[in-house]
PDB file of C-alpha atoms in Angstrom:
ATOM      1  CA  LEU A   1      19.078  55.600  17.127  1.00 42.00           C
ATOM      2  CA  ASP A   2      21.504  54.324  19.977  1.00 48.00           C
ATOM      3  CA  TYR A   3      23.891  54.724  17.323  1.00 39.00           C
ATOM      4  CA  TYR A   4      22.950  58.053  16.315  1.00 39.00           C
ATOM      5  CA  ASN A   5      22.809  59.151  19.703  1.00 45.00           C
ATOM      6  CA  ASN A   6      26.039  57.823  21.010  1.00 45.00           C
ATOM      7  CA  SER A   7      28.050  58.455  18.070  1.00 41.00           C
ATOM      8  CA  MET A   8      29.198  61.916  16.623  1.00 41.00           C
ATOM      9  CA  ASN A   9      32.407  61.792  14.925  1.00 49.00           C
ATOM     10  CA  SER A  10      32.406  62.292  10.998  1.00 62.00           C
ATOM     11  CA  ASN A  11      33.923  58.836  10.702  1.00 82.00           C
ATOM     12  CA  GLU A  12      30.685  57.162  10.707  1.00 92.00           C
ATOM     13  CA  PHE A  13      28.225  56.217   8.028  1.00 94.00           C
ATOM     14  CA  TYR A  14      24.924  54.840   8.183  1.00 96.00           C
ATOM     15  CA  GLY A  15      22.846  52.659   5.570  1.00 97.00           C
ATOM     16  CA  THR A  16      19.347  53.564   5.162  1.00 97.00           C
ATOM     17  CA  ILE A  17      16.401  52.085   3.630  1.00 98.00           C
ATOM     18  CA  GLU A  18      12.655  52.924   2.790  1.00 96.00           C
ATOM     19  CA  GLY A  19      11.211  49.778   1.157  1.00 95.00           C
ATOM     20  CA  GLY A  20       7.962  50.634  -0.381  1.00 89.00           C
ATOM     21  CA  GLY A  21       5.685  48.746  -2.479  1.00 84.00           C
ATOM     22  CA  THR A  22       6.681  50.954  -5.751  1.00 86.00           C
ATOM     23  CA  LYS A  23      10.245  51.972  -4.590  1.00 93.00           C
ATOM     24  CA  PHE A  24      13.279  51.330  -2.482  1.00 97.00           C
ATOM     25  CA  ILE A  25      14.676  54.376  -1.410  1.00 97.00           C
ATOM     26  CA  CYS A  26      18.455  53.852  -0.147  1.00 98.00           C
ATOM     27  CA  ALA A  27      20.831  56.613   1.251  1.00 98.00           C
ATOM     28  CA  VAL A  28      24.004  57.228   3.082  1.00 97.00           C
ATOM     29  CA  ALA A  29      24.023  59.575   6.077  1.00 95.00           C
ATOM     30  CA  ASP A  30      26.595  61.094   8.525  1.00 93.00           C
ATOM     31  CA  ALA A  31      26.267  61.155  11.954  1.00 88.00           C
ATOM     32  CA  GLN A  32      25.106  64.597  11.983  1.00 87.00           C
ATOM     33  CA  ASN A  33      22.236  63.490   9.728  1.00 84.00           C
ATOM     34  CA  ASN A  34      23.584  64.953   6.391  1.00 92.00           C
ATOM     35  CA  ILE A  35      22.631  62.592   3.823  1.00 94.00           C
ATOM     36  CA  LEU A  36      25.633  62.004   1.359  1.00 95.00           C
ATOM     37  CA  HIS A  37      24.386  59.982  -1.430  1.00 95.00           C
ATOM     38  CA  GLU A  38      20.709  58.653  -2.687  1.00 97.00           C
ATOM     39  CA  VAL A  39      19.051  56.321  -4.731  1.00 98.00           C
ATOM     40  CA  ARG A  40      15.529  55.398  -5.852  1.00 98.00           C
ATOM     41  CA  ILE A  41      15.220  51.345  -6.705  1.00 98.00           C
ATOM     42  CA  PRO A  42      12.145  50.535  -8.513  1.00 96.00           C
ATOM     43  CA  THR A  43      10.538  47.485  -6.542  1.00 95.00           C
ATOM     44  CA  THR A  44      10.011  44.544  -9.062  1.00 96.00           C
ATOM     45  CA  LEU A  45      11.091  40.970  -7.334  1.00 97.00           C
ATOM     46  CA  PRO A  46      13.175  40.602  -4.360  1.00 97.00           C
ATOM     47  CA  HIS A  47      16.615  39.184  -5.709  1.00 97.00           C
ATOM     48  CA  PRO A  48      16.636  42.283  -8.268  1.00 98.00           C
ATOM     49  CA  THR A  49      15.469  44.712  -6.020  1.00 98.00           C
ATOM     50  CA  LEU A  50      17.692  43.788  -3.018  1.00 98.00           C
ATOM     51  CA  ALA A  51      20.562  43.121  -5.177  1.00 98.00           C
ATOM     52  CA  ALA A  52      20.517  46.525  -6.552  1.00 98.00           C
ATOM     53  CA  CYS A  53      20.204  47.949  -3.022  1.00 98.00           C
ATOM     54  CA  ALA A  54      23.442  46.046  -1.780  1.00 98.00           C
ATOM     55  CA  ASP A  55      25.192  47.093  -4.826  1.00 98.00           C
ATOM     56  CA  PHE A  56      24.641  50.917  -4.207  1.00 98.00           C
ATOM     57  CA  PHE A  57      25.857  50.375  -0.207  1.00 98.00           C
ATOM     58  CA  LEU A  58      28.992  48.325  -1.543  1.00 97.00           C
ATOM     59  CA  GLN A  59      29.832  51.364  -3.900  1.00 97.00           C
ATOM     60  CA  ALA A  60      29.264  53.645  -1.272  1.00 96.00           C
ATOM     61  CA  GLN A  61      31.617  51.880   1.376  1.00 95.00           C
ATOM     62  CA  ARG A  62      33.861  52.234  -1.316  1.00 95.00           C
ATOM     63  CA  ASP A  63      33.455  56.115  -1.329  1.00 94.00           C
ATOM     64  CA  PHE A  64      32.729  56.710   2.053  1.00 92.00           C
ATOM     65  CA  GLY A  65      33.860  53.938   4.328  1.00 92.00           C
ATOM     66  CA  LYS A  66      32.711  50.953   6.220  1.00 93.00           C
ATOM     67  CA  LEU A  67      28.845  51.399   7.238  1.00 96.00           C
ATOM     68  CA  THR A  68      28.367  51.483  11.131  1.00 96.00           C
ATOM     69  CA  ALA A  69      24.711  50.349  10.993  1.00 97.00           C
ATOM     70  CA  LEU A  70      22.023  49.851   8.226  1.00 98.00           C
ATOM     71  CA  GLY A  71      18.666  51.059   9.053  1.00 97.00           C
ATOM     72  CA  ILE A  72      15.910  48.858   7.046  1.00 98.00           C
ATOM     73  CA  ALA A  73      12.022  50.476   7.051  1.00 97.00           C
ATOM     74  CA  CYS A  74       9.844  47.958   5.043  1.00 96.00           C
ATOM     75  CA  PHE A  75       6.606  47.396   3.804  1.00 91.00           C
ATOM     76  CA  GLY A  76       4.804  44.498   5.543  1.00 87.00           C
ATOM     77  CA  PRO A  77       3.518  42.534   7.164  1.00 90.00           C
ATOM     78  CA  LEU A  78       7.090  41.478   8.783  1.00 94.00           C
ATOM     79  CA  ASP A  79       8.753  39.717  11.771  1.00 95.00           C
ATOM     80  CA  PRO A  80      10.811  42.357  13.383  1.00 93.00           C
ATOM     81  CA  ARG A  81      11.469  40.343  16.818  1.00 91.00           C
ATOM     82  CA  PRO A  82      15.436  39.553  16.872  1.00 91.00           C
ATOM     83  CA  SER A  83      14.464  36.186  18.829  1.00 91.00           C
ATOM     84  CA  SER A  84      12.069  35.055  16.381  1.00 92.00           C
ATOM     85  CA  PRO A  85      13.485  32.063  13.792  1.00 94.00           C
ATOM     86  CA  THR A  86      11.662  34.514  10.946  1.00 95.00           C
ATOM     87  CA  TYR A  87      13.086  37.905  12.119  1.00 95.00           C
ATOM     88  CA  GLY A  88      13.991  39.960   9.093  1.00 96.00           C
ATOM     89  CA  HIS A  89      11.334  38.530   7.064  1.00 97.00           C
ATOM     90  CA  ILE A  90       8.413  39.743   4.969  1.00 96.00           C
ATOM     91  CA  LEU A  91       5.467  37.611   5.758  1.00 93.00           C
ATOM     92  CA  ALA A  92       2.147  37.372   4.056  1.00 86.00           C
ATOM     93  CA  THR A  93       1.990  40.174   1.914  1.00 85.00           C
ATOM     94  CA  PRO A  94      -0.164  40.999  -1.208  1.00 78.00           C
ATOM     95  CA  LYS A  95       2.982  42.031  -2.853  1.00 86.00           C
ATOM     96  CA  PRO A  96       3.266  39.426  -5.503  1.00 90.00           C
ATOM     97  CA  GLY A  97       7.081  37.698  -4.869  1.00 94.00           C
ATOM     98  CA  TRP A  98       7.597  38.633  -1.741  1.00 96.00           C
ATOM     99  CA  GLU A  99       6.011  36.639   0.795  1.00 95.00           C
ATOM    100  CA  ASN A 100       8.653  34.876   3.356  1.00 96.00           C
ATOM    101  CA  THR A 101      11.863  37.581   1.855  1.00 97.00           C
ATOM    102  CA  ASN A 102      14.342  37.326   4.140  1.00 97.00           C
ATOM    103  CA  VAL A 103      15.496  40.689   3.790  1.00 98.00           C
ATOM    104  CA  VAL A 104      17.808  40.952   6.637  1.00 97.00           C
ATOM    105  CA  GLY A 105      19.686  37.949   5.949  1.00 97.00           C
ATOM    106  CA  PHE A 106      20.127  39.119   2.439  1.00 97.00           C
ATOM    107  CA  PHE A 107      22.133  42.275   3.725  1.00 97.00           C
ATOM    108  CA  GLN A 108      23.889  40.396   6.292  1.00 96.00           C
ATOM    109  CA  GLN A 109      25.133  37.970   3.318  1.00 96.00           C
ATOM    110  CA  ALA A 110      25.941  40.995   0.632  1.00 96.00           C
ATOM    111  CA  LEU A 111      27.536  43.449   3.176  1.00 96.00           C
ATOM    112  CA  GLY A 112      28.588  41.456   6.357  1.00 93.00           C
ATOM    113  CA  ALA A 113      27.251  39.887   9.138  1.00 91.00           C
ATOM    114  CA  ASP A 114      29.214  42.419  11.449  1.00 93.00           C
ATOM    115  CA  ILE A 115      26.935  45.304  10.340  1.00 94.00           C
ATOM    116  CA  PRO A 116      24.328  45.785  12.914  1.00 95.00           C
ATOM    117  CA  VAL A 117      20.924  45.764  11.155  1.00 95.00           C
ATOM    118  CA  GLY A 118      17.828  47.397  12.269  1.00 95.00           C
ATOM    119  CA  PHE A 119      14.442  45.935  11.169  1.00 97.00           C
ATOM    120  CA  ASP A 120      11.011  47.511  11.121  1.00 96.00           C
ATOM    121  CA  THR A 121       7.763  48.518   9.417  1.00 95.00           C
ATOM    122  CA  ASP A 122       7.959  51.754   7.408  1.00 93.00           C
ATOM    123  CA  VAL A 123       5.368  53.489  10.031  1.00 95.00           C
ATOM    124  CA  ASP A 124       7.220  52.150  13.148  1.00 96.00           C
ATOM    125  CA  ALA A 125      10.269  54.047  11.640  1.00 95.00           C
ATOM    126  CA  ALA A 126       8.184  56.860  10.306  1.00 96.00           C
ATOM    127  CA  VAL A 127       6.494  57.375  14.170  1.00 97.00           C
ATOM    128  CA  LEU A 128      10.219  56.837  15.645  1.00 95.00           C
ATOM    129  CA  ALA A 129      11.654  59.839  13.309  1.00 94.00           C
ATOM    130  CA  GLU A 130       8.598  62.188  13.875  1.00 97.00           C
ATOM    131  CA  SER A 131       9.111  61.707  17.734  1.00 97.00           C
ATOM    132  CA  HIS A 132      12.934  62.734  17.350  1.00 93.00           C
ATOM    133  CA  TRP A 133      12.405  65.292  14.316  1.00 92.00           C
ATOM    134  CA  GLY A 134       9.374  65.625  13.276  1.00 97.00           C
ATOM    135  CA  ALA A 135       5.998  66.577  14.280  1.00 98.00           C
ATOM    136  CA  GLY A 136       5.821  64.030  17.480  1.00 98.00           C
ATOM    137  CA  GLN A 137       8.679  66.211  19.148  1.00 97.00           C
ATOM    138  CA  GLY A 138       8.065  66.014  22.840  1.00 96.00           C
ATOM    139  CA  PHE A 139       5.435  63.309  23.014  1.00 97.00           C
ATOM    140  CA  GLY A 140       6.696  59.925  24.039  1.00 96.00           C
ATOM    141  CA  ASN A 141       2.539  58.534  23.679  1.00 97.00           C
ATOM    142  CA  LEU A 142       2.397  59.058  19.830  1.00 98.00           C
ATOM    143  CA  VAL A 143       0.564  57.583  16.588  1.00 98.00           C
ATOM    144  CA  TYR A 144       1.530  57.718  12.815  1.00 98.00           C
ATOM    145  CA  LEU A 145      -0.833  56.673  10.249  1.00 97.00           C
ATOM    146  CA  THR A 146       0.088  56.517   6.722  1.00 95.00           C
ATOM    147  CA  ILE A 147      -2.707  56.768   4.182  1.00 96.00           C
ATOM    148  CA  GLY A 148      -1.845  55.585   0.656  1.00 92.00           C
ATOM    149  CA  THR A 149      -1.308  52.536  -1.650  1.00 87.00           C
ATOM    150  CA  GLY A 150      -2.291  50.716   2.067  1.00 90.00           C
ATOM    151  CA  ILE A 151      -3.142  52.052   5.367  1.00 95.00           C
ATOM    152  CA  GLY A 152      -0.646  51.182   8.376  1.00 94.00           C
ATOM    153  CA  GLY A 153      -0.033  52.710  11.452  1.00 96.00           C
ATOM    154  CA  GLY A 154       3.149  52.552  14.214  1.00 97.00           C
ATOM    155  CA  ALA A 155       3.133  53.501  17.631  1.00 97.00           C
ATOM    156  CA  LEU A 156       5.011  54.971  20.613  1.00 97.00           C
ATOM    157  CA  VAL A 157       3.748  54.077  23.966  1.00 97.00           C
ATOM    158  CA  ASP A 158       5.811  55.373  27.009  1.00 96.00           C
ATOM    159  CA  SER A 159       8.699  56.540  24.177  1.00 96.00           C
ATOM    160  CA  GLN A 160       8.955  52.748  23.364  1.00 95.00           C
ATOM    161  CA  LEU A 161       7.727  51.388  19.811  1.00 95.00           C
ATOM    162  CA  LEU A 162       4.634  49.085  20.619  1.00 95.00           C
ATOM    163  CA  HIS A 163       5.410  45.363  19.384  1.00 90.00           C
ATOM    164  CA  GLY A 164       3.413  42.361  20.689  1.00 84.00           C
ATOM    165  CA  TYR A 165       3.801  38.907  19.046  1.00 83.00           C
ATOM    166  CA  ALA A 166       4.240  41.364  15.589  1.00 79.00           C
ATOM    167  CA  HIS A 167       3.988  44.918  14.870  1.00 88.00           C
ATOM    168  CA  PRO A 168       0.588  46.798  14.844  1.00 90.00           C
ATOM    169  CA  GLU A 169      -1.835  46.401  12.257  1.00 92.00           C
ATOM    170  CA  MET A 170      -4.073  49.538  12.326  1.00 96.00           C
ATOM    171  CA  GLY A 171      -4.904  49.580   8.724  1.00 96.00           C
ATOM    172  CA  HIS A 172      -7.017  46.250   9.344  1.00 96.00           C
ATOM    173  CA  MET A 173      -9.057  46.911  11.555  1.00 97.00           C
ATOM    174  CA  LEU A 174     -12.883  46.258  10.504  1.00 97.00           C
ATOM    175  CA  LEU A 175     -15.007  49.125  10.198  1.00 97.00           C
ATOM    176  CA  PRO A 176     -18.853  49.359   9.613  1.00 97.00           C
ATOM    177  CA  GLN A 177     -19.766  50.533   6.670  1.00 97.00           C
ATOM    178  CA  HIS A 178     -21.387  53.820   6.433  1.00 97.00           C
ATOM    179  CA  PRO A 179     -25.320  53.023   4.805  1.00 96.00           C
ATOM    180  CA  SER A 180     -24.338  55.124   1.438  1.00 96.00           C
ATOM    181  CA  ASP A 181     -21.412  52.964   0.893  1.00 97.00           C
ATOM    182  CA  ASN A 182     -22.745  49.140   1.806  1.00 94.00           C
ATOM    183  CA  HIS A 183     -22.893  47.981  -1.731  1.00 95.00           C
ATOM    184  CA  PHE A 184     -18.718  48.338  -2.211  1.00 98.00           C
ATOM    185  CA  PRO A 185     -17.052  45.094  -1.328  1.00 97.00           C
ATOM    186  CA  GLY A 186     -14.004  46.777  -0.219  1.00 97.00           C
ATOM    187  CA  SER A 187     -10.183  46.755  -1.841  1.00 95.00           C
ATOM    188  CA  CYS A 188      -8.309  44.581   0.829  1.00 94.00           C
ATOM    189  CA  PRO A 189      -7.753  41.055  -0.597  1.00 89.00           C
ATOM    190  CA  PHE A 190      -7.470  39.645   3.235  1.00 89.00           C
ATOM    191  CA  HIS A 191     -10.344  41.343   4.894  1.00 94.00           C
ATOM    192  CA  GLY A 192     -12.439  43.241   2.247  1.00 95.00           C
ATOM    193  CA  THR A 193     -14.041  46.320   4.079  1.00 97.00           C
ATOM    194  CA  CYS A 194     -11.389  46.564   6.727  1.00 98.00           C
ATOM    195  CA  LEU A 195      -9.700  50.542   7.047  1.00 98.00           C
ATOM    196  CA  GLU A 196      -7.351  49.886   4.194  1.00 96.00           C
ATOM    197  CA  GLY A 197     -10.272  48.565   2.245  1.00 97.00           C
ATOM    198  CA  LEU A 198     -12.145  51.222   2.591  1.00 98.00           C
ATOM    199  CA  ALA A 199     -10.193  54.264   2.693  1.00 98.00           C
ATOM    200  CA  SER A 200      -6.627  53.812   0.862  1.00 97.00           C
ATOM    201  CA  GLY A 201      -5.962  54.905  -2.173  1.00 95.00           C
ATOM    202  CA  PRO A 202      -6.955  52.134  -4.623  1.00 95.00           C
ATOM    203  CA  ALA A 203     -10.253  51.696  -2.283  1.00 97.00           C
ATOM    204  CA  ILE A 204     -11.044  55.670  -3.381  1.00 98.00           C
ATOM    205  CA  GLU A 205     -10.031  54.589  -7.321  1.00 97.00           C
ATOM    206  CA  ALA A 206     -11.987  51.358  -7.340  1.00 97.00           C
ATOM    207  CA  ARG A 207     -15.003  53.160  -5.663  1.00 97.00           C
ATOM    208  CA  TRP A 208     -14.957  56.407  -7.777  1.00 97.00           C
ATOM    209  CA  HIS A 209     -12.945  54.748 -11.080  1.00 96.00           C
ATOM    210  CA  GLN A 210     -10.869  57.790 -10.722  1.00 94.00           C
ATOM    211  CA  LYS A 211      -7.664  58.791  -8.848  1.00 93.00           C
ATOM    212  CA  ALA A 212      -7.739  60.249  -5.635  1.00 93.00           C
ATOM    213  CA  ASP A 213      -5.746  63.239  -6.973  1.00 92.00           C
ATOM    214  CA  ASN A 214      -7.971  63.782  -9.684  1.00 94.00           C
ATOM    215  CA  LEU A 215     -11.251  64.210  -7.283  1.00 97.00           C
ATOM    216  CA  ALA A 216     -11.943  67.951  -6.657  1.00 96.00           C
ATOM    217  CA  PRO A 217     -12.576  69.247  -2.769  1.00 96.00           C
ATOM    218  CA  ASP A 218     -15.912  68.825  -3.091  1.00 96.00           C
ATOM    219  CA  HIS A 219     -16.493  65.134  -4.579  1.00 97.00           C
ATOM    220  CA  PRO A 220     -18.612  63.110  -2.312  1.00 96.00           C
ATOM    221  CA  ALA A 221     -15.606  60.844  -2.138  1.00 97.00           C
ATOM    222  CA  TRP A 222     -13.920  63.459   0.621  1.00 98.00           C
ATOM    223  CA  GLN A 223     -16.849  63.554   2.876  1.00 98.00           C
ATOM    224  CA  LEU A 224     -16.887  59.195   3.143  1.00 98.00           C
ATOM    225  CA  GLU A 225     -13.339  59.479   3.565  1.00 98.00           C
ATOM    226  CA  ALA A 226     -13.004  61.822   6.415  1.00 98.00           C
ATOM    227  CA  HIS A 227     -15.946  59.421   7.712  1.00 98.00           C
ATOM    228  CA  TYR A 228     -13.784  56.129   7.734  1.00 98.00           C
ATOM    229  CA  LEU A 229     -10.678  57.889   8.813  1.00 98.00           C
ATOM    230  CA  ALA A 230     -12.234  59.355  11.776  1.00 98.00           C
ATOM    231  CA  LEU A 231     -13.484  55.904  12.593  1.00 98.00           C
ATOM    232  CA  GLY A 232     -10.029  54.829  12.539  1.00 98.00           C
ATOM    233  CA  LEU A 233      -9.004  57.463  14.481  1.00 98.00           C
ATOM    234  CA  MET A 234     -11.729  56.967  17.109  1.00 97.00           C
ATOM    235  CA  ASN A 235     -10.595  53.345  17.558  1.00 97.00           C
ATOM    236  CA  ILE A 236      -7.063  54.386  18.030  1.00 97.00           C
ATOM    237  CA  CYS A 237      -7.909  56.942  20.541  1.00 95.00           C
ATOM    238  CA  LEU A 238      -9.998  54.913  22.708  1.00 94.00           C
ATOM    239  CA  ILE A 239      -7.469  51.653  22.463  1.00 95.00           C
ATOM    240  CA  LEU A 240      -3.877  53.833  22.764  1.00 96.00           C
ATOM    241  CA  ALA A 241      -4.921  57.368  24.127  1.00 94.00           C
ATOM    242  CA  PRO A 242      -2.140  59.021  22.083  1.00 96.00           C
ATOM    243  CA  GLU A 243      -0.973  62.371  23.035  1.00 95.00           C
ATOM    244  CA  ARG A 244      -1.009  63.092  19.426  1.00 97.00           C
ATOM    245  CA  ILE A 245      -1.925  61.309  15.925  1.00 98.00           C
ATOM    246  CA  ILE A 246      -0.050  62.083  13.103  1.00 98.00           C
ATOM    247  CA  LEU A 247      -1.289  61.463   9.123  1.00 98.00           C
ATOM    248  CA  GLY A 248       0.932  60.882   6.724  1.00 97.00           C
ATOM    249  CA  GLY A 249       1.115  59.211   3.078  1.00 93.00           C
ATOM    250  CA  GLY A 250      -0.329  60.445  -0.587  1.00 93.00           C
ATOM    251  CA  VAL A 251      -4.039  60.501  -0.088  1.00 96.00           C
ATOM    252  CA  MET A 252      -2.985  63.181   3.117  1.00 97.00           C
ATOM    253  CA  ASN A 253      -1.720  65.498   0.457  1.00 95.00           C
ATOM    254  CA  GLN A 254      -5.006  66.714   0.192  1.00 96.00           C
ATOM    255  CA  SER A 255      -4.416  69.139   3.167  1.00 95.00           C
ATOM    256  CA  PHE A 256      -8.545  69.947   3.199  1.00 97.00           C
ATOM    257  CA  LEU A 257      -9.084  66.575   4.279  1.00 98.00           C
ATOM    258  CA  PHE A 258      -7.636  67.531   8.037  1.00 98.00           C
ATOM    259  CA  PRO A 259     -10.247  70.126   9.191  1.00 98.00           C
ATOM    260  CA  MET A 260     -13.055  67.170   7.954  1.00 98.00           C
ATOM    261  CA  ILE A 261     -11.177  64.627   9.611  1.00 98.00           C
ATOM    262  CA  ARG A 262     -10.944  66.311  12.813  1.00 97.00           C
ATOM    263  CA  ALA A 263     -14.783  67.858  12.945  1.00 96.00           C
ATOM    264  CA  GLU A 264     -16.272  63.887  12.068  1.00 97.00           C
ATOM    265  CA  LEU A 265     -13.634  62.608  15.197  1.00 96.00           C
ATOM    266  CA  THR A 266     -15.259  65.440  17.437  1.00 94.00           C
ATOM    267  CA  ARG A 267     -18.144  64.257  16.062  1.00 95.00           C
ATOM    268  CA  LEU A 268     -18.077  60.504  16.727  1.00 95.00           C
ATOM    269  CA  LEU A 269     -16.495  60.760  20.041  1.00 93.00           C
ATOM    270  CA  GLY A 270     -19.498  62.587  21.402  1.00 90.00           C
ATOM    271  CA  ASN A 271     -17.780  64.458  24.276  1.00 82.00           C
ATOM    272  CA  TYR A 272     -16.685  61.219  25.682  1.00 85.00           C
ATOM    273  CA  LEU A 273     -13.077  62.402  26.249  1.00 80.00           C
ATOM    274  CA  ARG A 274     -13.200  65.630  27.941  1.00 77.00           C
ATOM    275  CA  LEU A 275      -9.534  66.139  27.876  1.00 78.00           C
ATOM    276  CA  PRO A 276      -7.763  69.373  26.476  1.00 79.00           C
ATOM    277  CA  GLN A 277      -5.835  67.086  24.086  1.00 74.00           C
ATOM    278  CA  ILE A 278      -8.976  65.922  22.334  1.00 81.00           C
ATOM    279  CA  ALA A 279     -10.282  69.224  22.763  1.00 81.00           C
ATOM    280  CA  ASP A 280      -7.944  71.008  20.723  1.00 90.00           C
ATOM    281  CA  MET A 281      -8.422  68.841  17.767  1.00 94.00           C
ATOM    282  CA  GLU A 282      -6.122  71.235  15.300  1.00 95.00           C
ATOM    283  CA  SER A 283      -2.969  70.378  17.634  1.00 95.00           C
ATOM    284  CA  TYR A 284      -4.096  66.690  18.048  1.00 96.00           C
ATOM    285  CA  VAL A 285      -4.678  65.179  14.662  1.00 97.00           C
ATOM    286  CA  VAL A 286      -1.603  66.890  12.791  1.00 98.00           C
ATOM    287  CA  PRO A 287       0.299  66.612   8.863  1.00 98.00           C
ATOM    288  CA  SER A 288       3.481  64.288   9.054  1.00 97.00           C
ATOM    289  CA  GLY A 289       6.496  66.933   9.702  1.00 96.00           C
ATOM    290  CA  LEU A 290       8.763  65.256   7.600  1.00 91.00           C
TER     291      LEU A 290
END
């Protein structure tokens, strides 16, 4: 974003990667945020996946000119701290074959060490983008949560991305199981019944033996889903006090979930936070804008 804000001439081109568990989306954009070329590459093993991405950018440099910078938003967990010896690496991911992959190092070797590389989680990139161009404009304290194959969250605090020893892992907070669901072991391979293990797309499918997209709006799955998501949001509200919470990801394509989550969050908070932002739930918990 520093490059974007400080450089507005037409000779600058930016490489972008959204690295996901099923596909890597690569694009080249100009300084006016126009996407010039884009490709989707299936996520297989690290070397063939990253090599295909690098080939795309090498061709893009032949077509458009040298990249000014490369931004990588990737699945995690990962190390986003430039001072760390494992900076740029994916860490203990459940994605087979990807643990300890040096993503930043791969692209610095392929494209040249002189190209600045930004590296963070997909959800940190999403909350940053939503704050500039999406549903979070005007808010310096913001949380973005994706509900899909996994659950992850990114936060802005005083307009800065929240990092500690690493990045937040909101999807792995532990939740009490609903009494009607206490037989379900959860789908998270690390923590079982964390938020991701109870409310992600794979958790819904494991519990009901159908994909979320195939469940009718009046299916009991959705009241349980709203309950678990509201529990997670309650924790986020009380710990980070964001001015707005943005929900994205494939599960949230079921738009009828939003009023259910808002109602359940209101019930769980129990009038504890008597603030205008919390009172107006329709403006407080919102869909992603991008």
